[in-house]
Amino acid sequence: MCGIVGYVGPAEAAPILLDGLRRLEYRGYDSAGLALGNNGTLEIRKAVGRIQNLAQLVTDEPVHGNRGISHTRWATHGAVTGENAHPHTDQSERIVLVHNGVIENYLKLRAELEREGHVFHSETDTEVLAHLIGKYAVQLGEPSADHLVEAVRLALREVHGTYGIAVMHRDVPDLLIGARRGSPLVLGVGKGENFLASDPLALVNHTRDVVYLKDFEIVVLRPDNFQIQSLAGDGQDYEISTVDFEAEEISKGDYAHYMLKEIYEQASTVRDAMRGRLSAEEATAKLGGLNMTPAQLREVERIVLIGCGTAYHAAVVGEYLMESLACLPTEVEIASEFRYRNMPMDKYTLSFVISQSGETADTLAALRESQRKGHRTLGICNNVASTIARESDGGVYMHAGPEIGVAATKSFTSQVTILTLLSLLMGRIRNLSSSDGLRIIEEMEKLPEKVARVLEMNPHLQDIAEKYENAHGMLFMGRQFQYPVAMEAALKLKEISYMSASGYPSAELKHGVIALVNPDMPSVFIAPKDALFEKNASNIQEVRARRGPVIGVGTEGHSELADITDDTLWVPDAPDWLMPVLTVIPLQLLAYQIAVNRGCDVDKPRNLAKSVTVE
Ligand code: AGP
């Protein structure tokens, strides 16, 4: 996902922009650039690769200015080249723009502009928008703040698709313009200076006071004031929020990578997901954010859980939880499928969209589609100010703190914990007695300590990582609650180590998967000591009979598993419906260690973005 940082104020803009871009690196990108305006000049620097390359370019070819816009690009239209990196200018080269999103009708707009004599230098949709703004600016006459705002407004009215933009004009000093539709953009409110950013994280060293722009809003920034307008030109009310995360929350601390730090945060983040939400007195979970009374929840006859990637895997755990604890029919859908399929949903269906970032385009679209069909749609999000959090009809916040590593870790266990709370709540409304509820609460209250233990239980994990780091691929298998863990573990491994990996229900082995088994294709069986252990054990024997190496993940002390596997990772005992929070952790660590051993960029894996705000 692209990142935007803008500044207007008394200070030199370049260091502020570079600092902000560095804090957005986690979003994933492949090139970066900035533009500075200074007394009638406009200077642009762009570099392919890491932000350090841009910083070095700015050192070698200094640029000065008290206002600027900058960008990290995650390529959508056009290859990863210097020409395609942002910022982009209009025909006159006096207007410059950075953009996050996708302009779906850019080819049509480009053809029209080319017919009018415009010449383009990149393959991007963004350059087309810059030229469109420039076209209207020329029509409006002498450069001025009002003319620039009107040119932006006229251009955006022709755009189909999504945008978060920052714009400035060489000859209109002390002014930045921002606008958004579908891609997040916040205004950072400073003292005698103002900022724009895709994520408040970029501004944490400068201000914590932010305004989250809504879709179809335009903001006009000057050093000592700002105005927010609608695309139609009406003044907009706004609310200044104070960002609550601490700078240390977004530093790696003593860890080598954000991902490792976030894996080790899980004892506290699982606790935070439950904090204040378990009521022993009522033997149930308290989730006020649902904005639904028990009577309204009692009417629910079906649940639909929707998400992408890791959030989807958490949703599959949620399906087993909801059916097991609440006897409630539950369906899970990948957000990009849900938004286009015509799923029959009767009026007693309650939908949940699950998203760590709260900005994933397909999940946001699924939320809107579910609401369009008249269904109350709740969100399970980590980013409280995100679009999904703001547009859903209520929901449950994860309180997991910023997740910087592109690979989701603590967000998965937080989402599963919240889905467990939700299943307890729905179960107590439907079929669970208070003693059932108390038993569940007692087990949940032990969970953070068990998470802390599992993080330290497998000192031999590094040896296992070394043993298999060059394998051709890895198969992950599990049954029931462990099937989604198998999928999640496979996603972790593939996305950070680039090793081929896939997750299946164990019994699928005989339906084709076993053809992949060979000495260079280890199989990981997530086989805790539960009612299905013997079934898993049979599958393990089938793999071993074909000389496939087997790594087991099992309940500590269960020697029967160690006897039939080449290597074993252990977790503390827990009820099967709580096990996913535990069994995923050694597999997060295994994926991490293999990726490190393979020299991969763990926090910023190739081709990936932390939040996919484009379709
Ligand atoms: C998982 O490790 C990936 N980062 C990715 O699959 C992610 O889970 C997915 O893009 C959904 O992101 P969200 O939770 O922010 O919506």
XYZ file of C-alpha atoms and ligand atoms in Angstrom:
631
model
C 0.000 0.000 0.000
C 1.383 3.438 -0.925
C 2.292 5.976 1.713
C 1.870 9.767 1.665
C 3.478 12.436 3.868
C 3.016 16.174 3.375
C 4.228 19.216 5.310
C 3.674 22.954 5.283
C 5.217 25.194 7.950
C 8.350 27.096 8.912
C 10.738 24.131 8.979
C 12.777 22.501 6.263
C 10.360 19.925 4.856
C 12.771 17.262 3.565
C 13.822 15.726 6.921
C 10.181 15.664 8.095
C 9.055 13.948 4.914
C 11.833 11.342 5.033
C 11.157 10.593 8.715
C 7.497 10.137 7.942
C 8.156 7.857 4.973
C 10.439 5.691 7.113
C 7.554 5.183 9.542
C 5.369 4.078 6.678
C 7.898 1.557 5.329
C 5.949 -1.291 6.917
C 3.161 -0.711 4.414
C 5.312 -2.164 1.664
C 6.658 -0.217 -1.323
C 9.125 -0.423 -4.183
C 10.082 3.227 -4.855
C 9.880 6.616 -3.158
C 9.990 10.295 -3.978
C 9.428 13.818 -2.733
C 8.817 17.317 -4.041
C 9.625 20.574 -2.256
C 8.250 24.018 -3.019
C 10.347 27.063 -2.197
C 9.859 30.669 -3.385
C 8.602 29.892 -6.865
C 10.644 26.749 -7.368
C 9.583 23.118 -7.353
C 12.218 20.420 -6.935
C 11.591 16.686 -7.221
C 13.713 13.737 -6.184
C 12.730 10.087 -6.816
C 14.469 6.765 -6.218
C 13.697 3.119 -6.856
C 14.134 0.762 -3.893
C 14.411 1.666 -0.242
C 13.849 5.073 1.317
C 17.559 5.149 2.144
C 18.186 5.494 -1.599
C 15.975 8.580 -1.675
C 17.635 9.978 1.446
C 21.044 9.516 -0.150
C 19.835 11.269 -3.306
C 18.585 14.195 -1.221
C 21.991 14.325 0.458
C 23.853 14.209 -2.844
C 21.506 16.675 -4.538
C 20.073 18.798 -1.708
C 16.584 20.242 -1.970
C 15.189 22.996 0.205
C 11.687 24.180 0.920
C 9.209 24.713 3.748
C 6.467 22.754 2.084
C 6.567 19.383 0.473
C 4.836 16.180 -0.433
C 6.329 12.703 -0.486
C 5.348 9.153 -1.333
C 6.243 5.492 -1.117
C 4.873 3.629 -4.134
C 3.520 0.073 -4.193
C 3.235 -0.425 -7.946
C -0.253 -0.942 -9.343
C -0.106 0.614 -12.829
C 3.336 0.622 -14.400
C 6.619 -1.077 -13.620
C 8.912 -0.219 -10.719
C 10.909 2.583 -12.360
C 12.075 6.101 -11.532
C 9.653 7.548 -14.095
C 6.712 5.789 -12.482
C 7.700 6.760 -8.929
C 5.717 9.634 -7.422
C 5.457 12.669 -7.313
C 4.068 13.386 -10.758
C 3.579 16.791 -12.380
C 1.050 18.276 -14.756
C 1.821 19.469 -18.265
C 3.163 22.796 -17.013
C 5.373 21.096 -14.410
C 4.089 23.661 -11.901
C 1.597 21.361 -10.185
C 2.844 18.252 -8.394
C 0.884 15.386 -6.870
C 1.243 12.098 -4.981
C -1.526 9.505 -4.918
C -2.544 6.342 -3.084
C -5.288 4.322 -4.785
C -6.387 3.280 -8.272
C -7.988 5.510 -10.891
C -10.052 3.010 -12.816
C -10.893 5.282 -15.779
C -7.369 6.613 -16.235
C -6.897 5.240 -19.736
C -9.983 7.057 -21.006
C -8.904 10.271 -19.287
C -5.395 9.915 -20.631
C -6.636 9.450 -24.204
C -8.752 12.605 -23.928
C -5.827 14.593 -22.556
C -3.470 13.295 -25.213
C -5.947 14.433 -27.837
C -5.675 17.882 -26.240
C -1.890 17.763 -26.568
C -0.837 16.485 -23.192
C 2.365 14.437 -23.161
C 2.881 11.779 -20.516
C 6.184 10.470 -19.196
C 5.022 7.538 -17.086
C 2.657 4.556 -17.262
C 0.836 5.559 -14.108
C -2.778 6.480 -13.459
C -1.466 9.136 -11.069
C 0.188 11.240 -13.754
C -3.150 11.390 -15.561
C -4.755 12.954 -12.496
C -1.937 15.489 -12.228
C -2.506 16.501 -15.840
C -6.267 16.691 -15.341
C -5.785 19.072 -12.407
C -3.321 21.085 -14.499
C -5.810 21.309 -17.344
C -8.454 22.879 -15.097
C -5.903 25.092 -13.378
C -4.998 26.628 -16.729
C -8.675 27.152 -17.570
C -9.225 28.912 -14.225
C -6.485 31.471 -14.891
C -3.788 32.937 -12.683
C -2.490 30.509 -10.003
C -4.189 31.053 -6.638
C -5.315 28.983 -3.704
C -8.945 29.166 -4.786
C -8.128 28.251 -8.367
C -6.011 25.294 -7.292
C -8.732 23.979 -4.969
C -11.312 24.360 -7.737
C -9.039 22.611 -10.250
C -8.598 19.692 -7.852
C -12.340 19.557 -7.274
C -13.179 19.575 -10.971
C -10.619 16.879 -11.729
C -11.747 14.580 -8.901
C -15.313 14.762 -10.127
C -14.161 12.975 -13.298
C -12.302 10.243 -11.479
C -13.702 6.725 -10.973
C -11.846 4.665 -8.418
C -10.002 5.443 -5.207
C -7.596 8.141 -4.180
C -5.764 9.679 -1.299
C -3.792 12.609 -2.712
C -1.559 15.508 -1.761
C -1.122 18.374 -4.224
C 0.835 21.610 -4.365
C 1.508 24.380 -6.893
C 4.887 25.961 -7.529
C 3.423 29.477 -7.586
C 0.989 29.188 -4.662
C 3.212 29.341 -1.590
C 2.467 27.965 1.863
C -0.345 25.751 0.612
C -1.014 22.015 0.375
C -4.217 20.322 -0.703
C -5.313 16.848 0.330
C -8.309 14.772 -0.723
C -9.546 11.226 -0.224
C -11.923 8.655 -1.519
C -11.344 5.077 -0.415
C -7.674 5.518 0.537
C -6.927 6.743 4.068
C -5.597 10.265 4.600
C -5.171 12.162 7.858
C -4.503 15.823 8.549
C -1.866 16.325 11.250
C -2.589 19.497 13.230
C 0.597 21.204 14.413
C 1.437 24.562 15.982
C 2.220 26.922 13.120
C 2.592 23.908 10.838
C 0.326 21.255 9.380
C 0.802 17.798 7.933
C -0.805 15.218 5.676
C -0.217 11.476 5.979
C -1.691 8.131 5.007
C -1.309 6.954 8.598
C -0.852 8.991 11.813
C 2.143 6.777 12.504
C 4.118 8.985 10.100
C 3.487 12.060 12.253
C 4.040 10.666 15.732
C 7.253 12.716 16.149
C 5.471 15.948 15.254
C 1.867 15.870 16.393
C -0.691 13.530 17.905
C -3.640 15.724 16.963
C -5.161 14.465 13.763
C -8.302 14.773 11.687
C -9.286 11.628 9.796
C -10.550 12.781 6.413
C -13.714 11.114 5.169
C -14.452 10.056 1.622
C -15.166 12.971 -0.737
C -13.501 15.523 1.516
C -10.854 18.046 0.449
C -8.533 19.736 2.951
C -6.660 22.993 2.301
C -3.612 23.370 4.523
C -1.585 26.454 5.385
C 1.044 26.712 8.129
C -1.356 28.282 10.621
C -4.782 27.078 9.517
C -6.743 24.540 7.508
C -10.184 24.186 5.961
C -12.057 20.979 5.190
C -14.597 21.029 2.386
C -16.766 18.499 0.599
C -16.130 17.712 -3.035
C -19.236 19.807 -3.684
C -17.544 22.778 -2.021
C -19.455 22.947 1.261
C -17.596 23.489 4.514
C -17.297 20.289 6.549
C -17.400 19.810 10.285
C -14.501 17.847 11.667
C -13.242 16.372 14.909
C -9.639 16.503 16.110
C -8.597 13.139 17.560
C -5.547 12.494 19.671
C -3.524 9.496 18.614
C -2.848 7.347 21.674
C 0.034 5.111 20.740
C 3.432 5.785 22.232
C 6.523 6.144 20.127
C 8.013 3.028 21.738
C 5.025 1.010 20.569
C 6.250 1.650 17.053
C 9.866 0.910 17.589
C 11.450 -2.534 17.420
C 12.940 -2.203 20.888
C 15.518 -4.943 21.378
C 14.019 -7.154 18.710
C 15.644 -7.737 15.336
C 12.333 -7.278 13.526
C 8.891 -5.852 14.198
C 7.431 -9.290 13.407
C 9.430 -10.938 16.207
C 8.448 -8.199 18.628
C 4.795 -8.610 17.699
C 4.976 -12.401 18.102
C 6.328 -11.894 21.612
C 3.674 -9.278 22.420
C 0.937 -11.894 22.117
C 0.646 -12.761 25.811
C -0.279 -9.128 26.492
C -2.304 -8.570 23.330
C -4.416 -11.667 23.977
C -4.967 -10.325 27.488
C -5.848 -6.904 26.092
C -8.371 -8.454 23.708
C -10.185 -9.899 26.752
C -9.655 -6.987 29.119
C -12.956 -5.843 30.635
C -14.903 -8.195 28.421
C -15.285 -11.293 30.641
C -17.973 -11.209 33.324
C -17.732 -14.059 35.826
C -20.761 -12.601 37.586
C -22.908 -13.081 34.487
C -20.798 -15.966 33.146
C -20.604 -14.349 29.749
C -18.672 -11.917 27.577
C -19.535 -8.210 27.577
C -19.161 -6.633 24.122
C -20.869 -3.279 24.302
C -19.470 -2.169 20.974
C -21.841 -4.505 19.136
C -24.584 -1.943 19.776
C -27.028 -4.840 20.065
C -29.178 -5.897 22.996
C -29.385 -9.540 24.098
C -32.866 -9.629 22.623
C -31.544 -8.453 19.272
C -28.691 -10.957 19.449
C -31.198 -13.692 20.315
C -32.925 -13.110 16.977
C -29.723 -13.851 15.059
C -30.025 -17.214 13.326
C -26.896 -17.093 11.158
C -23.504 -15.481 11.232
C -21.365 -14.541 8.230
C -17.673 -13.863 8.873
C -15.755 -12.033 6.162
C -12.063 -11.198 5.728
C -8.899 -11.518 3.633
C -5.671 -13.414 4.243
C -4.983 -13.907 7.922
C -8.292 -12.290 8.852
C -10.007 -14.942 6.746
C -8.142 -17.683 8.582
C -9.227 -16.194 11.904
C -12.767 -16.182 10.544
C -12.536 -19.927 9.824
C -11.516 -20.491 13.453
C -14.513 -18.324 14.330
C -16.784 -20.624 12.330
C -15.729 -23.633 14.401
C -16.003 -21.587 17.594
C -19.471 -20.247 16.847
C -20.791 -23.686 15.904
C -19.086 -25.410 18.829
C -19.890 -22.952 21.631
C -23.061 -21.296 20.356
C -24.584 -23.921 18.027
C -25.043 -21.066 15.579
C -24.884 -21.710 11.812
C -21.877 -19.759 10.580
C -20.474 -19.134 7.145
C -17.071 -17.725 6.239
C -16.339 -15.860 3.037
C -13.235 -14.318 1.527
C -14.102 -10.638 1.217
C -13.229 -10.357 -2.492
C -15.672 -13.194 -3.205
C -18.397 -12.003 -0.896
C -18.618 -8.603 -2.519
C -19.459 -10.099 -5.919
C -21.370 -13.277 -5.115
C -25.088 -13.214 -4.419
C -25.099 -14.944 -1.054
C -28.652 -15.599 0.190
C -28.855 -13.793 3.525
C -32.152 -13.721 5.392
C -33.015 -10.917 7.777
C -31.751 -12.885 10.783
C -28.196 -12.914 9.404
C -25.520 -10.935 11.256
C -22.331 -10.155 9.320
C -18.869 -9.415 10.659
C -15.977 -8.019 8.658
C -12.564 -8.715 10.154
C -9.611 -6.479 9.361
C -6.503 -5.497 11.293
C -5.885 -2.341 9.272
C -9.537 -1.539 8.721
C -8.602 -0.288 5.249
C -8.468 -3.453 3.112
C -10.335 -2.517 -0.054
C -12.128 -5.840 -0.570
C -13.165 -6.078 3.065
C -14.444 -2.495 3.021
C -16.378 -3.269 -0.155
C -17.848 -6.372 1.474
C -18.949 -4.268 4.461
C -20.700 -1.818 2.165
C -22.323 -4.615 0.117
C -23.627 -6.298 3.259
C -25.039 -2.994 4.469
C -26.520 -2.304 1.033
C -28.487 -5.530 1.486
C -29.855 -4.185 4.738
C -27.776 -6.325 7.075
C -26.298 -5.046 10.297
C -22.579 -5.444 9.677
C -20.103 -5.301 12.538
C -16.356 -4.882 12.416
C -13.490 -6.574 14.253
C -10.629 -4.108 13.720
C -7.368 -2.999 15.258
C -7.175 0.506 13.808
C -9.904 2.380 15.665
C -9.997 5.297 13.246
C -10.023 3.185 10.126
C -12.654 3.402 7.459
C -14.091 -0.015 8.333
C -14.222 0.873 12.036
C -16.030 4.104 11.194
C -18.472 2.687 8.657
C -19.467 -0.555 10.393
C -22.610 -0.655 12.543
C -20.537 -1.389 15.626
C -18.034 -4.045 16.499
C -15.114 -5.036 18.689
C -11.698 -3.406 18.734
C -8.665 -5.665 18.991
C -6.575 -3.249 21.137
C -3.444 -5.022 19.858
C -1.438 -1.827 19.248
C 0.143 -1.023 15.887
C 1.096 -4.115 13.899
C 4.023 -2.983 11.772
C 5.321 -6.258 10.370
C 3.634 -7.032 7.067
C 3.012 -10.600 8.247
C 0.059 -10.615 10.596
C 0.808 -12.340 13.898
C -0.665 -10.721 17.022
C -3.645 -9.604 14.986
C -4.520 -13.241 14.256
C -4.501 -14.308 17.911
C -6.374 -11.142 18.904
C -9.044 -11.776 16.278
C -9.421 -15.404 17.378
C -9.665 -14.320 21.024
C -12.411 -11.851 20.151
C -14.265 -14.472 18.125
C -14.074 -16.727 21.193
C -15.608 -13.969 23.323
C -18.310 -13.497 20.712
C -19.041 -17.228 20.639
C -19.294 -17.262 24.430
C -21.719 -14.339 24.335
C -23.887 -15.904 21.634
C -23.676 -19.275 23.357
C -24.858 -17.875 26.676
C -27.766 -16.201 24.920
C -28.700 -19.448 23.205
C -27.620 -22.721 24.698
C -24.894 -22.399 27.356
C -25.679 -22.527 31.074
C -23.999 -20.176 33.498
C -21.760 -23.028 34.654
C -20.794 -23.665 31.023
C -19.994 -19.983 30.717
C -17.928 -19.971 33.872
C -15.924 -22.954 32.660
C -15.169 -21.170 29.418
C -14.194 -17.982 31.264
C -11.849 -19.895 33.551
C -10.086 -21.425 30.562
C -9.852 -18.054 28.770
C -8.363 -16.396 31.831
C -5.524 -18.939 31.762
C -4.794 -18.234 28.103
C -2.348 -15.278 28.372
C -0.106 -17.230 30.743
C -0.164 -20.199 28.384
C 0.744 -17.916 25.492
C 3.679 -16.608 27.521
C 4.757 -20.200 28.164
C 4.523 -21.364 24.567
C 6.786 -18.519 23.505
C 9.547 -20.065 25.601
C 8.767 -23.797 25.255
C 10.662 -24.673 22.126
C 14.356 -23.742 22.385
C 15.073 -26.376 19.708
C 12.954 -24.473 17.162
C 16.011 -22.853 15.615
C 17.488 -26.305 14.920
C 14.280 -27.317 13.188
C 14.347 -24.121 11.124
C 17.917 -24.815 10.052
C 17.068 -28.408 9.178
C 14.258 -27.444 6.825
C 15.202 -23.939 5.656
C 16.097 -25.146 2.170
C 13.218 -27.549 1.697
C 11.416 -27.430 -1.617
C 8.208 -26.507 0.166
C 6.168 -27.342 3.244
C 2.743 -28.896 3.772
C 0.659 -27.975 6.820
C -2.121 -30.211 8.027
C -4.663 -30.023 10.836
C -8.201 -31.092 11.687
C -11.163 -29.057 12.913
C -9.901 -26.059 14.901
C -6.393 -26.798 13.621
C -7.291 -26.707 9.922
C -7.373 -22.875 9.779
C -4.158 -22.836 11.792
C -2.598 -24.992 9.062
C -3.673 -22.441 6.450
C -2.427 -19.532 8.558
C 0.937 -21.200 9.216
C 1.360 -21.830 5.494
C 0.600 -18.183 4.727
C 3.171 -17.031 7.274
C 5.890 -19.214 5.795
C 5.222 -18.385 2.159
C 4.831 -14.629 2.597
C 8.073 -14.013 4.480
C 10.402 -16.830 3.345
C 9.054 -17.141 -0.221
C 9.007 -20.930 0.268
C 6.057 -22.724 -1.304
C 3.629 -23.738 1.451
C -0.007 -24.773 1.711
C -2.439 -25.763 4.440
C -5.051 -28.516 4.304
C -7.428 -30.514 6.457
C -5.346 -33.588 7.373
C -7.768 -35.996 5.738
C -7.326 -34.220 2.408
C -3.911 -35.880 2.266
C -5.316 -38.892 0.443
C -7.334 -36.744 -1.960
C -4.286 -35.572 -3.902
C -1.966 -33.816 -1.489
C 0.026 -36.982 -0.765
C 1.353 -36.854 -4.322
C 3.527 -33.965 -3.142
C 5.093 -35.957 -0.303
C 8.799 -36.624 -0.771
C 11.985 -36.360 1.329
C 12.356 -32.709 0.339
C 8.800 -31.742 1.233
C 8.336 -31.805 5.010
C 4.796 -32.033 6.397
C 3.764 -30.188 9.539
C 0.935 -31.869 11.437
C -0.809 -29.790 14.053
C -1.937 -32.699 16.204
C -2.728 -31.776 19.799
C -3.850 -34.467 22.220
C -7.532 -34.404 21.327
C -10.258 -36.720 20.098
C -8.830 -36.732 16.584
C -5.211 -37.435 17.474
C -5.377 -41.038 16.279
C -6.743 -39.857 12.918
C -3.862 -37.427 12.604
C -1.449 -40.155 13.670
C -2.645 -42.318 10.771
C -2.061 -39.472 8.359
C 1.418 -38.984 9.780
C 2.193 -42.655 9.200
C 1.000 -42.362 5.602
C 3.480 -39.525 5.043
C 6.326 -41.317 6.761
C 5.638 -44.467 4.721
C 6.518 -42.323 1.708
C 9.706 -40.959 3.275
C 8.194 -37.581 3.933
C 9.749 -35.760 6.915
C 7.169 -34.877 9.586
C 7.196 -31.998 12.062
C 4.578 -32.338 14.769
C 2.922 -29.593 16.817
C 1.437 -31.183 19.914
C 0.423 -31.017 23.525
C 3.418 -30.888 25.866
C 4.266 -34.299 27.302
C 2.325 -36.215 24.670
C 5.097 -38.641 23.799
C 2.949 -40.558 21.312
C 3.365 -37.650 18.892
C 7.118 -37.398 19.423
C 7.372 -41.140 18.724
C 5.974 -40.748 15.198
C 7.502 -37.450 14.075
C 10.997 -36.400 13.070
C 10.732 -33.167 15.028
C 8.122 -31.827 17.432
C 7.070 -28.430 18.689
C 5.071 -28.208 21.905
C 2.238 -26.159 23.348
C 0.579 -26.261 26.781
C -2.631 -28.263 27.098
C -5.892 -26.399 26.577
C -9.435 -27.168 25.375
C -9.537 -27.746 21.618
C -11.513 -24.535 21.039
C -8.676 -22.488 22.625
C -5.808 -24.380 20.981
C -5.509 -22.259 17.785
C -4.187 -19.302 19.802
C -1.419 -21.587 21.093
C -0.560 -23.857 18.158
C -0.130 -20.930 15.753
C 2.679 -19.407 17.820
C 5.493 -21.951 17.289
C 4.574 -21.914 13.604
C 4.831 -18.117 13.487
C 8.276 -18.474 15.046
C 9.249 -21.281 12.662
C 8.274 -19.180 9.637
C 10.152 -16.214 11.089
C 13.329 -18.207 11.741
C 13.330 -19.873 8.332
C 12.857 -16.479 6.664
C 15.732 -14.971 8.663
C 17.936 -17.958 7.816
C 17.075 -17.473 4.144
C 18.092 -13.814 4.339
C 14.607 -12.500 3.578
C 13.332 -9.034 4.511
C 11.011 -10.281 7.240
C 9.192 -7.023 8.006
C 8.888 -5.886 4.408
C 8.590 -9.019 2.248
C 8.809 -8.557 -1.493
C 5.663 -7.627 -3.430
C 3.562 -7.340 -0.242
C 1.869 -4.421 1.508
C 0.627 -4.279 5.081
C -2.812 -3.221 4.049
C -4.138 -3.807 0.548
C -6.168 -0.692 -0.105
C -6.398 -1.422 -3.823
C -8.467 -4.211 -5.352
C -1.198 -11.738 6.455
O 0.040 -11.985 7.096
C -1.065 -10.661 5.405
N -0.484 -9.481 5.943
C -2.392 -10.395 4.703
O -2.929 -11.626 4.261
C -3.453 -9.718 5.585
O -3.888 -10.603 6.597
C -4.661 -9.339 4.711
O -4.223 -8.458 3.703
C -5.805 -8.685 5.511
O -5.341 -7.483 6.089
P -6.315 -6.733 7.145
O -6.498 -7.655 8.325
O -5.610 -5.469 7.493
O -7.635 -6.501 6.440
